[in-house]
Short mmCIF file of C-alpha atoms in Angstrom, two decimals:
data_model
loop_
_atom_site.label_atom_id
_atom_site.label_comp_id
_atom_site.label_asym_id
_atom_site.label_seq_id
_atom_site.Cartn_x
_atom_site.Cartn_y
_atom_site.Cartn_z
CA MET A 1 44.62 43.72 -36.78
CA SER A 2 42.68 44.60 -39.92
CA ALA A 3 39.56 43.01 -41.15
CA GLY A 4 38.49 42.25 -44.69
CA ALA A 5 34.84 42.40 -45.59
CA THR A 6 32.78 39.27 -45.42
CA SER A 7 29.95 38.46 -47.74
CA THR A 8 26.38 38.56 -46.62
CA ALA A 9 25.66 35.26 -48.32
CA ALA A 10 27.19 33.16 -45.59
CA ARG A 11 25.79 35.13 -42.66
CA GLY A 12 24.06 32.95 -40.19
CA ARG A 13 26.79 30.35 -40.21
CA PRO A 14 29.35 30.75 -37.41
CA LEU A 15 32.75 32.34 -37.98
CA VAL A 16 35.58 29.87 -37.59
CA ARG A 17 39.17 30.88 -36.79
CA HIS A 18 41.78 29.14 -38.90
CA TYR A 19 45.29 29.73 -37.55
CA VAL A 20 47.84 30.07 -40.31
CA GLY A 21 51.04 31.01 -38.46
CA THR A 22 52.66 33.71 -36.39
CA VAL A 23 53.33 37.31 -37.34
CA GLU A 24 57.06 36.82 -37.87
CA GLU A 25 56.40 34.03 -40.34
CA PHE A 26 54.90 36.54 -42.78
CA GLU A 27 57.38 38.44 -44.93
CA PRO A 28 56.05 41.94 -45.65
CA ASP A 29 53.99 42.25 -48.85
CA ARG A 30 54.45 38.59 -49.80
CA PHE A 31 51.39 36.36 -49.74
CA ARG A 32 51.49 32.97 -48.10
CA THR A 33 48.85 30.61 -49.48
CA PHE A 34 46.81 27.93 -47.75
CA GLU A 35 43.93 25.61 -48.44
CA ILE A 36 41.24 26.22 -45.85
CA GLU A 37 38.07 24.14 -45.96
CA GLY A 38 38.89 23.30 -49.55
CA ARG A 39 39.26 26.93 -50.54
CA PRO A 40 42.52 28.49 -51.77
CA VAL A 41 43.30 31.39 -49.44
CA GLY A 42 46.18 33.86 -49.36
CA VAL A 43 47.29 35.86 -46.32
CA VAL A 44 49.59 38.87 -46.49
CA ARG A 45 51.19 41.22 -43.98
CA THR A 46 51.40 44.83 -45.16
CA ALA A 47 52.21 48.21 -43.66
CA ALA A 48 48.45 48.65 -43.30
CA GLY A 49 47.94 45.34 -41.48
CA PHE A 50 47.10 41.75 -42.37
CA PHE A 51 44.73 40.85 -45.18
CA ALA A 52 43.33 37.61 -46.52
CA CYS A 53 41.62 36.84 -49.78
CA ARG A 54 40.65 33.99 -51.99
CA ASN A 55 43.53 33.02 -54.28
CA ARG A 56 41.45 33.37 -57.41
CA CYS A 57 41.18 36.47 -59.57
CA PRO A 58 37.53 37.31 -60.39
CA HIS A 59 38.56 38.07 -63.97
CA GLN A 60 39.91 34.73 -65.26
CA GLY A 61 40.67 32.68 -62.16
CA ALA A 62 44.43 33.27 -61.93
CA ASP A 63 46.29 32.71 -58.66
CA ILE A 64 46.10 36.35 -57.69
CA CYS A 65 48.22 35.92 -54.57
CA ALA A 66 51.28 35.55 -56.81
CA GLY A 67 50.75 39.19 -57.74
CA ALA A 68 52.32 42.35 -56.39
CA VAL A 69 51.05 43.91 -53.15
CA SER A 70 51.32 47.64 -52.56
CA VAL A 71 49.85 50.36 -50.42
CA GLY A 72 48.44 52.70 -53.01
CA THR A 73 48.16 52.76 -56.78
CA MET A 74 48.00 55.09 -59.76
CA VAL A 75 44.70 56.94 -60.05
CA PRO A 76 43.06 58.60 -63.07
CA SER A 77 44.80 61.76 -64.18
CA GLN A 78 45.40 63.94 -67.22
CA PRO A 79 47.30 62.38 -70.14
CA MET A 80 51.03 62.08 -69.48
CA GLN A 81 50.54 63.03 -65.82
CA TYR A 82 50.91 60.40 -63.14
CA VAL A 83 49.12 60.64 -59.79
CA TYR A 84 49.64 58.13 -57.03
CA SER A 85 47.17 57.61 -54.20
CA ALA A 86 48.16 55.84 -51.00
CA ASP A 87 44.58 55.43 -49.77
CA ARG A 88 44.14 51.79 -50.71
CA CYS A 89 45.99 48.54 -50.14
CA ILE A 90 46.23 46.77 -53.47
CA VAL A 91 46.92 43.37 -54.94
CA ALA A 92 47.58 43.33 -58.70
CA CYS A 93 46.88 40.08 -60.54
CA PRO A 94 50.04 38.55 -62.07
CA TRP A 95 48.23 38.03 -65.37
CA HIS A 96 46.35 41.10 -66.60
CA ARG A 97 47.41 43.31 -63.66
CA TRP A 98 43.83 43.98 -62.63
CA GLU A 99 43.99 45.61 -59.20
CA PHE A 100 41.76 44.94 -56.20
CA ASP A 101 41.48 46.61 -52.81
CA LEU A 102 42.41 44.06 -50.17
CA ARG A 103 40.13 45.70 -47.61
CA ASP A 104 36.88 45.00 -49.43
CA GLY A 105 37.81 43.25 -52.70
CA GLU A 106 36.61 46.12 -54.88
CA GLY A 107 38.11 46.38 -58.37
CA ILE A 108 40.17 49.54 -58.69
CA GLN A 109 38.89 52.23 -61.04
CA GLY A 110 35.79 50.19 -61.77
CA ILE A 111 37.62 47.66 -63.90
CA THR A 112 35.02 45.06 -62.94
CA LYS A 113 31.84 44.83 -60.91
CA LYS A 114 33.04 41.52 -59.49
CA ARG A 115 34.82 41.58 -56.17
CA LEU A 116 37.79 39.66 -54.97
CA VAL A 117 36.61 37.48 -52.09
CA THR A 118 38.20 38.74 -48.86
CA TYR A 119 38.26 37.36 -45.34
CA ALA A 120 38.78 38.94 -41.95
CA VAL A 121 42.12 38.41 -40.22
CA GLU A 122 42.82 38.48 -36.48
CA VAL A 123 46.15 38.59 -34.67
CA ASP A 124 45.95 37.55 -31.01
CA GLU A 125 48.10 38.59 -28.06
CA ASP A 126 50.60 35.84 -28.77
CA GLY A 127 51.11 37.00 -32.37
CA ARG A 128 49.14 34.15 -33.86
CA VAL A 129 47.44 34.97 -37.15
CA ALA A 130 43.96 33.62 -37.84
CA VAL A 131 41.72 33.82 -40.89
CA LEU A 132 38.05 34.10 -40.02
CA MET A 133 35.78 32.24 -42.36
CA ARG A 134 32.17 31.26 -42.29
CA GLY A 135 31.76 27.51 -42.26
CA ARG A 136 30.70 26.03 -45.54
CA LYS A 137 27.06 25.25 -45.98
CA GLY A 138 26.43 21.75 -44.80
CA ALA A 139 29.92 21.44 -43.36
CA GLY A 140 28.53 21.30 -39.82
CA SER A 141 30.90 23.91 -38.45
CA MET B 1 29.29 39.13 -56.09
CA ASN B 2 29.47 36.83 -53.12
CA PRO B 3 31.75 33.82 -52.57
CA THR B 4 28.98 31.27 -53.01
CA THR B 5 28.16 32.60 -56.45
CA ILE B 6 31.77 32.46 -57.59
CA GLU B 7 32.14 28.88 -56.42
CA ARG B 8 29.03 27.81 -58.26
CA ASP B 9 30.06 29.57 -61.44
CA GLN B 10 33.56 28.14 -61.37
CA GLY B 11 32.26 24.64 -60.80
CA ALA B 12 29.79 24.87 -63.64
CA MET B 13 32.45 26.31 -65.95
CA THR B 14 34.86 23.51 -65.14
CA ALA B 15 32.23 20.85 -65.71
CA GLU B 16 31.31 22.41 -69.05
CA ALA B 17 34.98 22.59 -70.05
CA GLU B 18 35.39 18.90 -69.30
CA ARG B 19 32.68 18.08 -71.83
CA LEU B 20 34.58 19.80 -74.64
CA PRO B 21 36.83 17.91 -77.06
CA ALA B 22 40.59 17.93 -76.54
CA LEU B 23 41.87 21.48 -76.21
CA ILE B 24 44.35 22.88 -78.74
CA ASP B 25 46.22 26.01 -77.71
CA CYS B 26 47.37 27.88 -80.80
CA ASP B 27 49.67 30.35 -79.05
CA VAL B 28 52.24 29.26 -76.46
CA HIS B 29 55.50 31.19 -76.27
CA PRO B 30 58.84 29.50 -75.74
CA ILE B 31 61.90 31.63 -75.14
CA VAL B 32 65.59 30.81 -75.32
CA ALA B 33 66.91 32.45 -72.16
CA ASP B 34 70.50 32.56 -73.41
CA VAL B 35 70.67 32.70 -77.19
CA SER B 36 74.41 32.07 -77.11
CA VAL B 37 73.49 28.37 -76.84
CA LEU B 38 72.71 28.64 -80.56
CA ARG B 39 76.32 29.53 -81.40
CA PRO B 40 77.51 25.92 -81.98
CA ASN B 41 74.91 25.48 -84.72
CA MET B 42 75.98 28.61 -86.60
CA SER B 43 78.98 29.38 -88.79
CA ALA B 44 81.70 31.50 -87.24
CA ARG B 45 80.83 34.35 -89.57
CA ALA B 46 77.12 34.33 -88.75
CA ALA B 47 77.80 33.92 -85.03
CA ARG B 48 80.10 36.91 -85.09
CA ARG B 49 77.36 38.97 -86.75
CA ALA B 50 74.74 37.69 -84.35
CA PHE B 51 76.57 37.80 -81.08
CA GLY B 52 79.51 40.13 -81.58
CA ALA B 53 82.40 39.55 -79.24
CA ASP B 54 80.42 39.32 -76.02
CA VAL B 55 77.01 40.96 -76.26
CA PRO B 56 74.21 39.50 -78.38
CA VAL B 57 73.46 42.04 -81.06
CA TYR B 58 69.77 42.00 -80.38
CA SER B 59 70.28 43.12 -76.80
CA ARG B 60 71.52 46.44 -78.12
CA ASP B 61 68.20 47.08 -79.84
CA PRO B 62 66.21 49.62 -77.84
CA ASN B 63 62.55 48.97 -77.15
CA ARG B 64 60.95 52.39 -77.10
CA ILE B 65 57.61 51.13 -75.79
CA PRO B 66 58.29 48.71 -72.93
CA HIS B 67 55.49 47.25 -70.84
CA PRO B 68 55.07 49.33 -67.66
CA SER B 69 55.57 46.34 -65.34
CA SER B 70 56.41 43.26 -67.41
CA GLY B 71 55.27 41.77 -70.65
CA LEU B 72 55.31 38.39 -68.96
CA ARG B 73 53.18 36.71 -66.33
CA LEU B 74 54.59 37.47 -62.90
CA ASP B 75 53.74 33.98 -61.65
CA ALA B 76 55.51 32.16 -64.49
CA LYS B 77 59.16 32.65 -63.64
CA THR B 78 60.83 29.27 -63.76
CA PRO B 79 61.87 27.42 -60.59
CA SER B 80 65.49 28.30 -61.34
CA GLY B 81 64.63 31.98 -61.69
CA GLY B 82 64.62 32.04 -65.49
CA PRO B 83 62.23 34.14 -67.57
CA PRO B 84 58.72 32.83 -68.17
CA GLY B 85 58.65 30.45 -71.12
CA SER B 86 62.30 29.40 -70.81
CA ASP B 87 61.70 26.02 -69.15
CA PRO B 88 59.61 23.55 -71.19
CA GLN B 89 59.21 21.17 -68.25
CA PHE B 90 57.87 23.92 -66.01
CA ALA B 91 55.50 25.06 -68.77
CA LEU B 92 54.10 21.53 -68.86
CA GLU B 93 53.51 21.62 -65.12
CA GLN B 94 52.10 25.13 -64.95
CA TRP B 95 50.05 25.26 -68.13
CA ILE B 96 49.84 22.25 -70.45
CA ASP B 97 48.91 19.61 -67.87
CA PRO B 98 46.53 21.66 -65.66
CA CYS B 99 44.67 22.97 -68.71
CA ALA B 100 44.56 19.50 -70.32
CA ILE B 101 46.02 20.87 -73.57
CA ALA B 102 46.36 18.14 -76.17
CA ALA B 103 48.53 20.16 -78.55
CA ALA B 104 50.23 23.53 -78.17
CA VAL B 105 51.49 25.52 -81.15
CA LEU B 106 54.79 27.15 -80.18
CA VAL B 107 55.00 30.71 -81.47
CA PRO B 108 58.56 31.97 -80.89
CA VAL B 109 58.27 35.74 -81.14
CA GLN B 110 61.96 35.83 -80.27
CA ALA B 111 62.51 35.01 -83.95
CA GLY B 112 61.49 38.60 -84.59
CA LEU B 113 64.90 39.61 -83.32
CA VAL B 114 66.21 39.26 -86.86
CA ILE B 115 63.94 42.02 -88.16
CA PRO B 116 66.46 44.85 -87.71
CA TRP B 117 69.40 42.81 -88.98
CA GLY B 118 71.07 44.00 -92.13
CA ASP B 119 72.85 40.68 -92.69
CA GLU B 120 70.17 38.48 -94.20
CA ALA B 121 72.34 35.37 -94.43
CA ALA B 122 73.34 35.61 -90.77
CA GLY B 123 69.70 36.15 -89.84
CA SER B 124 68.68 32.98 -91.66
CA GLU B 125 71.45 31.01 -89.94
CA PHE B 126 70.32 32.32 -86.58
CA LEU B 127 66.75 31.22 -87.32
CA ALA B 128 67.85 27.76 -88.46
CA ALA B 129 69.77 27.25 -85.21
CA PHE B 130 66.79 28.61 -83.30
CA ASN B 131 64.39 26.20 -85.06
CA THR B 132 66.61 23.22 -84.32
CA HIS B 133 66.93 24.24 -80.68
CA LEU B 134 63.15 24.47 -80.13
CA LEU B 135 62.57 21.15 -81.87
CA GLU B 136 65.11 19.44 -79.65
CA GLU B 137 64.37 21.14 -76.34
CA TRP B 138 60.59 21.53 -76.52
CA THR B 139 59.03 19.12 -79.01
CA GLY B 140 61.73 16.61 -78.16
CA LEU B 141 60.68 16.77 -74.52
CA ASP B 142 56.95 16.38 -75.12
CA SER B 143 55.11 15.79 -78.38
CA ARG B 144 52.25 18.05 -77.30
CA TYR B 145 54.58 20.93 -78.10
CA ARG B 146 54.27 21.49 -81.86
CA SER B 147 57.09 23.52 -83.37
CA VAL B 148 57.05 25.97 -86.24
CA ILE B 149 59.66 26.89 -88.83
CA SER B 150 60.67 30.50 -88.23
CA ILE B 151 61.85 32.15 -91.43
CA SER B 152 63.03 35.62 -92.43
CA PRO B 153 60.72 37.74 -94.61
CA TYR B 154 63.84 39.36 -96.09
CA ASP B 155 65.40 36.18 -97.46
CA ALA B 156 62.88 34.19 -99.51
CA ARG B 157 65.52 31.82 -100.88
CA GLY B 158 66.86 31.10 -97.39
CA ALA B 159 63.31 30.75 -96.11
CA VAL B 160 62.41 28.12 -98.68
CA ALA B 161 65.61 26.20 -97.93
CA GLU B 162 64.73 26.16 -94.23
CA ILE B 163 61.18 25.01 -94.99
CA GLU B 164 62.54 22.18 -97.13
CA ARG B 165 65.00 21.21 -94.36
CA LEU B 166 62.33 20.86 -91.67
CA ALA B 167 58.95 20.30 -93.34
CA GLY B 168 59.17 16.55 -93.01
CA VAL B 169 60.34 16.53 -89.41
CA GLU B 170 57.85 15.11 -86.90
CA GLY B 171 56.57 17.85 -84.64
CA ILE B 172 56.56 20.66 -87.20
CA CYS B 173 53.09 22.16 -87.67
CA GLY B 174 53.51 25.53 -89.40
CA ILE B 175 55.69 28.36 -90.67
CA PHE B 176 56.18 31.48 -88.56
CA ILE B 177 57.03 34.71 -90.34
CA PRO B 178 58.36 37.35 -87.97
CA HIS B 179 56.73 40.27 -89.66
CA GLY B 180 58.86 43.14 -90.89
CA ALA B 181 58.05 46.09 -93.11
CA VAL B 182 57.54 43.82 -96.15
CA ALA B 183 53.97 43.68 -97.42
CA LEU B 184 53.20 39.97 -97.31
CA GLY B 185 51.02 40.03 -100.42
CA ARG B 186 53.96 40.90 -102.67
CA SER B 187 55.16 38.36 -105.18
CA GLN B 188 58.60 38.17 -103.55
CA MET B 189 56.89 36.15 -100.82
CA PHE B 190 55.30 33.68 -103.23
CA PRO B 191 58.12 31.10 -103.16
CA ILE B 192 57.51 30.82 -99.40
CA TYR B 193 53.78 30.35 -99.90
CA GLU B 194 54.37 27.81 -102.63
CA ALA B 195 56.49 25.72 -100.28
CA ALA B 196 53.99 26.17 -97.47
CA GLU B 197 51.10 24.98 -99.62
CA HIS B 198 53.11 22.08 -100.98
CA HIS B 199 53.91 20.79 -97.50
CA GLY B 200 50.53 21.60 -95.96
CA LEU B 201 52.07 24.05 -93.48
CA PRO B 202 49.93 27.04 -92.41
CA ILE B 203 51.58 30.45 -92.36
CA ILE B 204 51.49 31.93 -88.84
CA LEU B 205 51.76 35.64 -88.13
CA HIS B 206 51.94 37.15 -84.64
CA PRO B 207 53.12 40.49 -83.28
CA THR B 208 56.79 40.22 -82.32
CA GLY B 209 57.11 43.24 -80.06
CA ALA B 210 59.09 45.00 -82.77
CA GLU B 211 56.01 46.85 -84.04
CA ALA B 212 56.74 50.59 -84.24
CA ASN B 213 60.15 50.02 -82.66
CA PHE B 214 62.43 49.87 -85.71
CA ALA B 215 62.55 51.36 -89.17
CA GLU B 216 62.12 47.89 -90.68
CA ALA B 217 59.46 46.72 -88.22
CA PRO B 218 55.72 46.78 -88.92
CA ARG B 219 54.54 50.34 -88.62
CA ILE B 220 51.62 51.79 -86.74
CA ALA B 221 49.91 54.20 -89.11
CA GLY B 222 49.66 57.86 -88.24
CA GLY B 223 52.74 57.99 -86.03
CA SER B 224 54.43 55.75 -83.50
CA PRO B 225 52.57 55.21 -80.22
CA ASP B 226 53.97 56.77 -77.06
CA THR B 227 52.74 54.30 -74.45
CA TYR B 228 52.37 50.55 -74.14
CA PRO B 229 48.55 50.69 -73.88
CA GLU B 230 48.43 52.76 -77.07
CA ARG B 231 50.67 50.30 -78.87
CA HIS B 232 48.74 47.29 -77.53
CA ALA B 233 45.40 48.73 -78.62
CA MET B 234 46.76 49.39 -82.10
CA LEU B 235 48.23 45.92 -82.75
CA ALA B 236 45.22 45.12 -84.89
CA GLN B 237 46.68 47.44 -87.52
CA PRO B 238 49.55 45.22 -88.68
CA GLY B 239 47.14 42.27 -88.70
CA GLN B 240 44.74 44.17 -90.89
CA GLN B 241 47.56 45.09 -93.24
CA ILE B 242 48.70 41.47 -93.57
CA PHE B 243 45.11 40.37 -94.12
CA THR B 244 44.45 42.97 -96.81
CA SER B 245 47.80 42.60 -98.54
CA MET B 246 47.63 38.82 -98.84
CA ILE B 247 44.07 38.79 -100.17
CA PHE B 248 44.45 41.67 -102.63
CA GLY B 249 47.97 40.51 -103.52
CA GLY B 250 46.47 37.29 -104.83
CA ALA B 251 48.26 34.86 -102.52
CA PHE B 252 45.16 32.71 -102.11
CA ASP B 253 44.42 32.70 -105.82
CA ARG B 254 47.93 31.52 -106.63
CA PHE B 255 47.96 29.04 -103.74
CA PRO B 256 44.36 28.04 -102.96
CA GLY B 257 45.47 25.50 -100.37
CA LEU B 258 47.41 28.11 -98.39
CA LYS B 259 46.31 28.79 -94.81
CA LEU B 260 47.02 32.04 -92.98
CA CYS B 261 46.74 32.13 -89.17
CA LEU B 262 46.55 35.59 -87.66
CA VAL B 263 47.47 35.16 -84.01
CA GLU B 264 46.87 37.89 -81.43
CA TYR B 265 45.86 40.63 -83.82
CA GLY B 266 42.25 40.66 -82.60
CA VAL B 267 39.23 39.28 -84.41
CA THR B 268 36.27 41.64 -84.25
CA TRP B 269 37.62 43.89 -87.00
CA ALA B 270 37.55 41.19 -89.66
CA ALA B 271 33.95 41.47 -90.86
CA PRO B 272 33.79 45.29 -91.17
CA LEU B 273 37.13 45.31 -92.99
CA LEU B 274 35.87 42.65 -95.40
CA TRP B 275 32.80 44.76 -96.14
CA ARG B 276 35.10 47.57 -97.20
CA MET B 277 37.32 45.19 -99.16
CA ASP B 278 34.37 43.63 -100.95
CA ARG B 279 33.13 47.02 -102.04
CA ALA B 280 36.62 48.09 -103.10
CA TYR B 281 36.89 44.91 -105.12
CA GLU B 282 33.59 45.60 -106.86
CA GLN B 283 34.35 49.28 -107.49
CA GLY B 284 38.06 48.92 -108.21
CA ASP B 285 37.74 49.73 -111.91
CA GLY B 286 39.40 46.49 -112.84
CA GLU B 287 42.54 47.00 -110.78
CA LEU B 288 41.78 43.86 -108.76
CA SER B 289 40.43 41.93 -111.72
CA GLY B 290 43.08 39.25 -111.16
CA LEU B 291 41.21 38.07 -108.09
CA ARG B 292 38.90 35.16 -108.80
CA ARG B 293 36.67 35.70 -105.80
CA LYS B 294 35.53 38.62 -103.70
CA PRO B 295 37.54 39.02 -100.47
CA THR B 296 34.88 37.58 -98.15
CA ASP B 297 34.91 34.34 -100.11
CA TYR B 298 38.50 33.56 -99.10
CA LEU B 299 37.80 33.80 -95.39
CA ALA B 300 36.56 30.32 -94.50
CA ASP B 301 38.88 28.49 -96.90
CA ASN B 302 42.15 30.28 -96.22
CA ILE B 303 42.22 32.39 -93.06
CA ARG B 304 42.13 31.59 -89.37
CA PHE B 305 42.18 33.80 -86.29
CA THR B 306 42.94 33.05 -82.66
CA THR B 307 41.00 34.17 -79.64
CA GLN B 308 43.46 35.92 -77.34
CA PRO B 309 43.13 38.76 -76.45
CA LEU B 310 39.39 38.33 -76.90
CA ASP B 311 37.59 41.66 -76.85
CA GLU B 312 35.55 42.26 -73.71
CA PRO B 313 32.57 44.46 -74.64
CA PRO B 314 30.05 45.47 -71.97
CA GLU B 315 27.62 42.77 -73.13
CA ARG B 316 28.94 39.47 -74.42
CA GLU B 317 26.17 39.30 -77.01
CA MET B 318 27.94 42.21 -78.75
CA LEU B 319 30.98 39.98 -79.15
CA TRP B 320 28.85 37.05 -80.29
CA LYS B 321 27.41 39.14 -83.12
CA MET B 322 30.87 40.09 -84.34
CA LEU B 323 31.99 36.45 -84.14
CA ASP B 324 29.06 35.32 -86.26
CA LEU B 325 29.85 37.98 -88.85
CA MET B 326 33.47 36.77 -89.17
CA GLN B 327 32.31 33.15 -89.58
CA ALA B 328 33.93 32.13 -86.30
CA GLU B 329 32.41 28.66 -86.55
CA ARG B 330 34.97 28.07 -89.31
CA THR B 331 37.71 30.61 -88.63
CA LEU B 332 38.34 30.99 -84.87
CA MET B 333 40.79 28.87 -82.83
CA PHE B 334 41.59 29.03 -79.12
CA SER B 335 44.86 30.62 -77.99
CA SER B 336 46.15 31.46 -74.53
CA ASP B 337 49.32 33.51 -75.13
CA TYR B 338 50.96 31.72 -72.18
CA PRO B 339 53.16 32.95 -70.48
CA HIS B 340 52.63 36.55 -71.52
CA TRP B 341 51.01 39.06 -69.17
CA ASP B 342 47.63 38.90 -70.89
CA THR B 343 47.26 35.11 -70.87
CA ASP B 344 43.68 33.96 -71.40
CA ASP B 345 42.31 31.13 -69.28
CA PRO B 346 40.71 28.47 -71.52
CA THR B 347 37.88 27.61 -69.17
CA THR B 348 36.87 31.23 -68.83
CA ILE B 349 37.09 31.96 -72.54
CA LEU B 350 35.37 28.83 -73.79
CA THR B 351 32.55 28.55 -71.30
CA SER B 352 31.96 32.10 -70.11
CA ARG B 353 32.75 34.28 -73.13
CA LEU B 354 31.77 32.17 -76.14
CA PRO B 355 28.31 30.91 -77.03
CA GLU B 356 27.83 27.17 -76.63
CA ARG B 357 27.49 26.64 -80.37
CA LEU B 358 31.09 27.78 -80.92
CA ARG B 359 32.89 26.09 -78.04
CA ALA B 360 33.89 22.79 -79.61
CA ARG B 361 34.75 24.46 -82.90
CA VAL B 362 37.04 26.99 -81.19
CA ALA B 363 38.57 24.58 -78.68
CA HIS B 364 39.41 21.85 -81.16
CA ASP B 365 37.69 21.44 -84.53
CA ASN B 366 38.92 24.54 -86.35
CA ALA B 367 42.53 23.94 -85.33
CA VAL B 368 42.35 20.33 -86.54
CA GLU B 369 40.97 21.51 -89.87
CA CYS B 370 43.78 24.05 -90.12
CA PHE B 371 46.80 22.03 -88.98
CA GLY B 372 45.57 18.51 -89.74
CA ASP B 373 47.79 15.58 -88.78
CA ARG B 374 50.60 17.94 -87.90
CA LEU B 375 49.07 18.40 -84.45
CA GLY B 376 50.04 14.81 -83.70
CA LEU B 377 46.62 13.94 -82.30
#
């Protein structure tokens, strides 16, 4: 349904579909976590579609998929004014509450130059959910 | 940053962390989810003052500056649904074991609940029951948990009695003073410091959450903050006041073996403040003539800081300069603040934020020099 950005670093290696369940097995806005090719991966169903990311916050390595998922977040505004923007689908780390856009992994409001690692997600005609990942270097896939 | 880079960095950081000596975490927070469990260890009179008929008194105390989402880690609720820090077994599984922590100093900020109490005797009874509970439920479960003696800054006589009751108990490593509006350099505190020095127990200070909340809580100068970020950014202030008051008040002259641990007040302010204090000492027209040494000279012998929350300047070399100026090779100890919202990950802090020359000192050596055998290592 929706696709996360993939890094350029692994281009050249084939995309592999990893099926992680069916649509109805995903409670809205609650990550389910998996280990795929040795990597911790979280998959979430939101009002804006499915997203997948690495379950590791770029800040200090926390399990970010235990954090809150929301469509939208507070954006910069004047003191004591609060402005909410619904343009982005967000995961907030359960530790320091750093927020990342699940579409491309970008840190919200420039809190860090590092990106959350995201993966593309596909849902097929039978409602099966797959995470698309490049095979690991030397993994032969 | 691409995924490959992150994996390589994480792997290198983990390998580097594994080469460090045993990790000591100087700030882990236990919480008693239901303080009414303390009632059996209190007199009927004190329990009535503490708990009222049904509602614990402290729960009536308003917090005018709550955290916008939660002051606790959202992934640290206990398996039974309890608040983070309320299950010592779960804390072992989530934090102590995975981080290979050899000793964890328990800092019970909940003890700060007594700060607004007017009944000093009831407050001391509450703290005694609280101390016994943590010793039994946490240190009794696993000796890596090192307990502290929480005492009231408003009841020096009661505080000394509680220190004498517990100082010889295995598992005790320090004395926690939930800071109120009492300047800690005043002579009314000296009986506490005398007992602390006698028993080799460092004095531990840590924000309790009461700052700027109550008339008798530590104040934030210039007016109370309106938002949590404002309050959080200003928490260095009470730490600076403790630091200045205890040095200029002569606590370390009277008790040269006394150790002060400033936990979670920040660290990068220490050197610039000492420059001002040194000059004030020199130009003080004799008012500070009772001090035997200039303020900077007490730092390495008497004062320790902990890392979390470690300042994150744009370039880490900026932090390294400040750490050198505050003699971090002697004065800085690792702390995580688990399970609070701004927990610091030890691998990240030790291998990515600190220079290599400081890592072993911060992870282990400085804490051993401060707490000695009381860490149980």
